[in-house]
Coordinates of N, CA and C in Angstrom, one line a residue:
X1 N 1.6 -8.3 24.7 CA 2.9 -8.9 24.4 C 3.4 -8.4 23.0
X2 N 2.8 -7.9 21.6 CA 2.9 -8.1 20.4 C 3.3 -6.8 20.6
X3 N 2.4 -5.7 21.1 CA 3.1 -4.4 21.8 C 4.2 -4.0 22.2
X4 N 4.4 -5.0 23.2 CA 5.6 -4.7 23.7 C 7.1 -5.3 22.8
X5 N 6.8 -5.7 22.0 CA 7.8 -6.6 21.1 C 8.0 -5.7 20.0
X6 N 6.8 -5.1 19.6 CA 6.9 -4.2 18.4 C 7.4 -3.1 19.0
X7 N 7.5 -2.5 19.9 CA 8.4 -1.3 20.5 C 9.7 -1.6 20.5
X8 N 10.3 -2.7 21.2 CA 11.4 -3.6 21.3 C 12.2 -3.4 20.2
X9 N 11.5 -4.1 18.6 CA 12.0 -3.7 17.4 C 12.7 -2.3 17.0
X10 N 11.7 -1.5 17.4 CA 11.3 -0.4 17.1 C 12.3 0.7 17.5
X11 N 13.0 0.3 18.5 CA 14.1 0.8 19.3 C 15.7 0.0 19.1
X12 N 15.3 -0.6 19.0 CA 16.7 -1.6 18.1 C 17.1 -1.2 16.9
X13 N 16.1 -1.4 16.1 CA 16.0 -0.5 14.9 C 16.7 0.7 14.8
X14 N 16.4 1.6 15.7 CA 16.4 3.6 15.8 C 18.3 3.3 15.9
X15 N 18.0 2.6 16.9 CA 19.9 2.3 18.0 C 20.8 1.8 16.5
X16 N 20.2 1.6 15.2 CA 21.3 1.1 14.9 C 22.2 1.5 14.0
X17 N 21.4 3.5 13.6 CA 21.8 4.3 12.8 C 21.8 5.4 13.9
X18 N 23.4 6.0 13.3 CA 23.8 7.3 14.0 C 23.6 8.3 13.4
X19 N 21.8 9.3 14.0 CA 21.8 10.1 13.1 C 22.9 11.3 12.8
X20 N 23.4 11.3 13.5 CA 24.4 12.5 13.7 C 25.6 12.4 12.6
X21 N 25.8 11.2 12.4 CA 27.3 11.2 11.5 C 26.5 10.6 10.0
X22 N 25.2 10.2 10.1 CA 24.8 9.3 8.6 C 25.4 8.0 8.2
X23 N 25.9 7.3 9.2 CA 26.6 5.8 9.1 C 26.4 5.2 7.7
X24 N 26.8 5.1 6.4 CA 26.2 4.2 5.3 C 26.3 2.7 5.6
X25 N 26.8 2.1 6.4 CA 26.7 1.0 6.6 C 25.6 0.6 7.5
X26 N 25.0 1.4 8.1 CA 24.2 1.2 9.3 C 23.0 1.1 8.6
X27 N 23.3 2.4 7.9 CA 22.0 2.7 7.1 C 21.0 1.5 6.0
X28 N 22.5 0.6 5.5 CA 22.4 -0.4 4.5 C 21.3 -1.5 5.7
X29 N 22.1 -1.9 6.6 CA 21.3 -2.7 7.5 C 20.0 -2.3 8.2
X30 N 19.7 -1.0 7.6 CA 18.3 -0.7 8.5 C 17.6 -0.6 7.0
X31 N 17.9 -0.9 6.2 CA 17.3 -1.2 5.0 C 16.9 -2.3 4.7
X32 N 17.8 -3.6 5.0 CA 17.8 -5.1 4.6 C 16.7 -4.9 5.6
X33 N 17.3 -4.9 6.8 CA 15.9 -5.1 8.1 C 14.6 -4.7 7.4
X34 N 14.3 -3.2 6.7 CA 13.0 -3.5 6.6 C 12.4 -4.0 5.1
X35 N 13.3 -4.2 4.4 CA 12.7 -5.3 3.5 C 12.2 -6.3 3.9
X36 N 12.8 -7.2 4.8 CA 12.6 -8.1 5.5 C 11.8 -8.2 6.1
X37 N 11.0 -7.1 6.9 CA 10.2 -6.9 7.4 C 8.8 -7.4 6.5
X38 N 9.0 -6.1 5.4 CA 8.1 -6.0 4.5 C 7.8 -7.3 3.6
X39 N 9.0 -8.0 3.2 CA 9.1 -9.3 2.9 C 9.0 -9.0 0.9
X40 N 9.4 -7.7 0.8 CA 10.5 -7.5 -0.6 C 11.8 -7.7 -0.9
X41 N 12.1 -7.9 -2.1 CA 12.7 -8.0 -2.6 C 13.7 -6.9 -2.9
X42 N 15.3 -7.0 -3.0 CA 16.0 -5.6 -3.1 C 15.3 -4.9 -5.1
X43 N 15.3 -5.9 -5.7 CA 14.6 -5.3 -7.4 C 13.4 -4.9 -7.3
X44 N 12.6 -5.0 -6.6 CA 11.0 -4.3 -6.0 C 11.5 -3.1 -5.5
X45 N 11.9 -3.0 -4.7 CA 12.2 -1.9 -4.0 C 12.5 -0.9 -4.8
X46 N 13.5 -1.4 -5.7 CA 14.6 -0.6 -6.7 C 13.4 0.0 -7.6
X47 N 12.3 -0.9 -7.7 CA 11.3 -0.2 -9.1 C 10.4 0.8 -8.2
X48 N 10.2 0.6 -7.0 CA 9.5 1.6 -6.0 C 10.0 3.4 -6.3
X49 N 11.6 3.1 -6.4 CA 12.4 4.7 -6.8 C 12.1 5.0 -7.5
X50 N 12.2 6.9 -7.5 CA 11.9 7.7 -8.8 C 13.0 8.7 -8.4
X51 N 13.8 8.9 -9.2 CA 15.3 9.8 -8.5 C 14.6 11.1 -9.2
X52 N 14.9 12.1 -8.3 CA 13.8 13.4 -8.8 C 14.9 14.5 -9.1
X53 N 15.0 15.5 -9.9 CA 15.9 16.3 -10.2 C 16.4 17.1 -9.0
X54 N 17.7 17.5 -8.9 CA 17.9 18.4 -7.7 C 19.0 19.3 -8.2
X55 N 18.2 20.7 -8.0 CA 19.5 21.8 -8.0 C 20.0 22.3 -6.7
X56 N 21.1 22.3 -7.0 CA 21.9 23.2 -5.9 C 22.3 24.5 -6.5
X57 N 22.1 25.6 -5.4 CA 22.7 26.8 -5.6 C 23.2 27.4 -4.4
X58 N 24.5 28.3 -4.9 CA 24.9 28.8 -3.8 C 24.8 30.5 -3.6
X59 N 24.5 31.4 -2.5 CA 23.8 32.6 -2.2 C 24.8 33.4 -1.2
X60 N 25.7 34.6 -2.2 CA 26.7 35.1 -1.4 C 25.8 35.8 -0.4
X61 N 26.0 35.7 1.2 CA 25.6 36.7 2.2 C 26.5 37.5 2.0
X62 N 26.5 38.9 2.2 CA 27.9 40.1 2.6 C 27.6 40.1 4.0
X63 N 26.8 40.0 5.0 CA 26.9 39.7 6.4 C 25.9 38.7 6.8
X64 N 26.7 37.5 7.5 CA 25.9 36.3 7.3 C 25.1 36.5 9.0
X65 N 25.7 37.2 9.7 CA 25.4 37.6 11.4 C 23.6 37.8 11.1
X66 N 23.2 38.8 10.5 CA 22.2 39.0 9.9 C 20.9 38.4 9.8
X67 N 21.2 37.0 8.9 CA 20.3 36.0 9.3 C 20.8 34.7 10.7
X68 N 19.2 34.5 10.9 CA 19.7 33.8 12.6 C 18.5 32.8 11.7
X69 N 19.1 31.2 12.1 CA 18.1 30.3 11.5 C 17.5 29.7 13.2
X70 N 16.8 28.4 12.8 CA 16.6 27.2 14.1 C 17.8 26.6 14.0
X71 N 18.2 26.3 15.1 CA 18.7 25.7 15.7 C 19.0 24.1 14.9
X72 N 18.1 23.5 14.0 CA 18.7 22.6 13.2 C 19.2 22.9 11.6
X73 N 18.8 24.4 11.6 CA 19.3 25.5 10.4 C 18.4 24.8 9.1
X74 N 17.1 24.5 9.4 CA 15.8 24.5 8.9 C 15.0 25.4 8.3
X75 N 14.8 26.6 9.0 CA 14.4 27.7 9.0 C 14.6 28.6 9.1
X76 N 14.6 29.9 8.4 CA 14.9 31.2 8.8 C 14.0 32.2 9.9
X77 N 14.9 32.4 11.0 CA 13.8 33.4 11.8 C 14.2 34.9 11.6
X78 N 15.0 35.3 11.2 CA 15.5 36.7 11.1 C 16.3 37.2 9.6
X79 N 16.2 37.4 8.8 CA 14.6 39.0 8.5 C 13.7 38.1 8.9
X80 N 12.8 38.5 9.6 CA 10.9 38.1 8.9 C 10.7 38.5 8.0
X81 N 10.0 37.4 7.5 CA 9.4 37.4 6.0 C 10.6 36.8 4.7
X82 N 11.9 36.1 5.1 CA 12.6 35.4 4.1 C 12.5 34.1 4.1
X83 N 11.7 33.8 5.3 CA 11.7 32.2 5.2 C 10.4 31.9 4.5
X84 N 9.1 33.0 4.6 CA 8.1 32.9 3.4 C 8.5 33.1 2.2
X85 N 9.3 34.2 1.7 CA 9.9 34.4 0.8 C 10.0 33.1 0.1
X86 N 11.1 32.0 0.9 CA 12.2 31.0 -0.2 C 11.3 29.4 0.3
X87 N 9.6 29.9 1.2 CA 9.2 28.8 1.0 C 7.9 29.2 -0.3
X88 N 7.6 30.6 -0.7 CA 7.2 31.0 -1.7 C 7.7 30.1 -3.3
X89 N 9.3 30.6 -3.0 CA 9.7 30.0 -4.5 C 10.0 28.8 -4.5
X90 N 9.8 28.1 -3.4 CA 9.9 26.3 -3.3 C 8.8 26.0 -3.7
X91 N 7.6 26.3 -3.6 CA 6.7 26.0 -3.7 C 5.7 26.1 -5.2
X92 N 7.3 26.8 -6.1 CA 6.3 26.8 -7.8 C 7.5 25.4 -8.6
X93 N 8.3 24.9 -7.9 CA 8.7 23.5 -7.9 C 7.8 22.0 -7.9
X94 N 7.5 21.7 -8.9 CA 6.8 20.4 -9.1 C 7.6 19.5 -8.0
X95 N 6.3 18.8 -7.4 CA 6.5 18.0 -6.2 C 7.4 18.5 -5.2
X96 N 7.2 20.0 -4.7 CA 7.8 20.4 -3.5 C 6.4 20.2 -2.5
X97 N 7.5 19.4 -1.7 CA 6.6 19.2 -0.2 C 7.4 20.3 0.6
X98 N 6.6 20.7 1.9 CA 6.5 21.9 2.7 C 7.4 21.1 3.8
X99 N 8.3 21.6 4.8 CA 9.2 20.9 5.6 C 7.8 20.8 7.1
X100 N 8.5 20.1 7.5 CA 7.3 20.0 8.7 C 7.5 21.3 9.9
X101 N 6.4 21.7 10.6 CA 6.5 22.7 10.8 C 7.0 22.0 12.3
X102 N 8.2 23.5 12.9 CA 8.4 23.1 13.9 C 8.2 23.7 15.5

C-alpha cells in the first residue's frame, strides 16, 4: 500500500509542471510540495543555495548546416571530436559536472 501511494504522489507531482513551457507558477508549487514533504522551512532551504557564477557566450557559425546536435540539442554529433573538444574546456571550470550521458 505505502508503494503504491508513494507512486501515486510521485505522478501527481510530475503532472503538475509543464516541462515543455517551464510553468513558474507550477514550478513554485512543486516546490512548497516538497518542502513539505521534507518538513523545511522556505529560510532553510534559502541557506541550502549557493548561486554559482555563470558566463554566457555567443559563437558566430558561418555555416550552422554543418554542425548536427541530439535531438534535445545537448550534444554535438557532427564534426566528431567538437563535442570532446567543448566538454574538454568545461571541464577546467571549477565545479563543472559532465551532462549525463545519453
Amino acid at each position: 500500500y505505502q508503494y503504491h501511494y508513494v507512486l501515486e504522489a510521485l505522478v501527481q507531482f510530475l503532472e503538475l509542471s509543464n516541462q515543455a513551457v517551464g510553468d513558474a507558477l507550477s514550478n513554485l508549487l512543486m516546490v512548497e510540495a516538497c518542502l513539505r514533504v521534507l518538513n523545511i522551512g522556505v529560510n532553510y532551504w534559502h541557506k541550502l543555495f549557493t548561486d554559482l557564477p555563470s558566463k554566457t557566450s555567443k559563437v558566430v557559425i558561418k555555416d550552422k548546416s554543418k554542425i548536427r546536435t541530439t535531438n534535445d540539442e545537448t550534444k554535438v554529433i557532427t564534426p566528431q571530436g567538437l563535442q570532446h573538444d567543448i566538454d574538454a574546456v568545461c571541464s577546467t571550470c571549477l565545479l563543472y559536472t559532465s551532462p549525463s550521458p545519453r
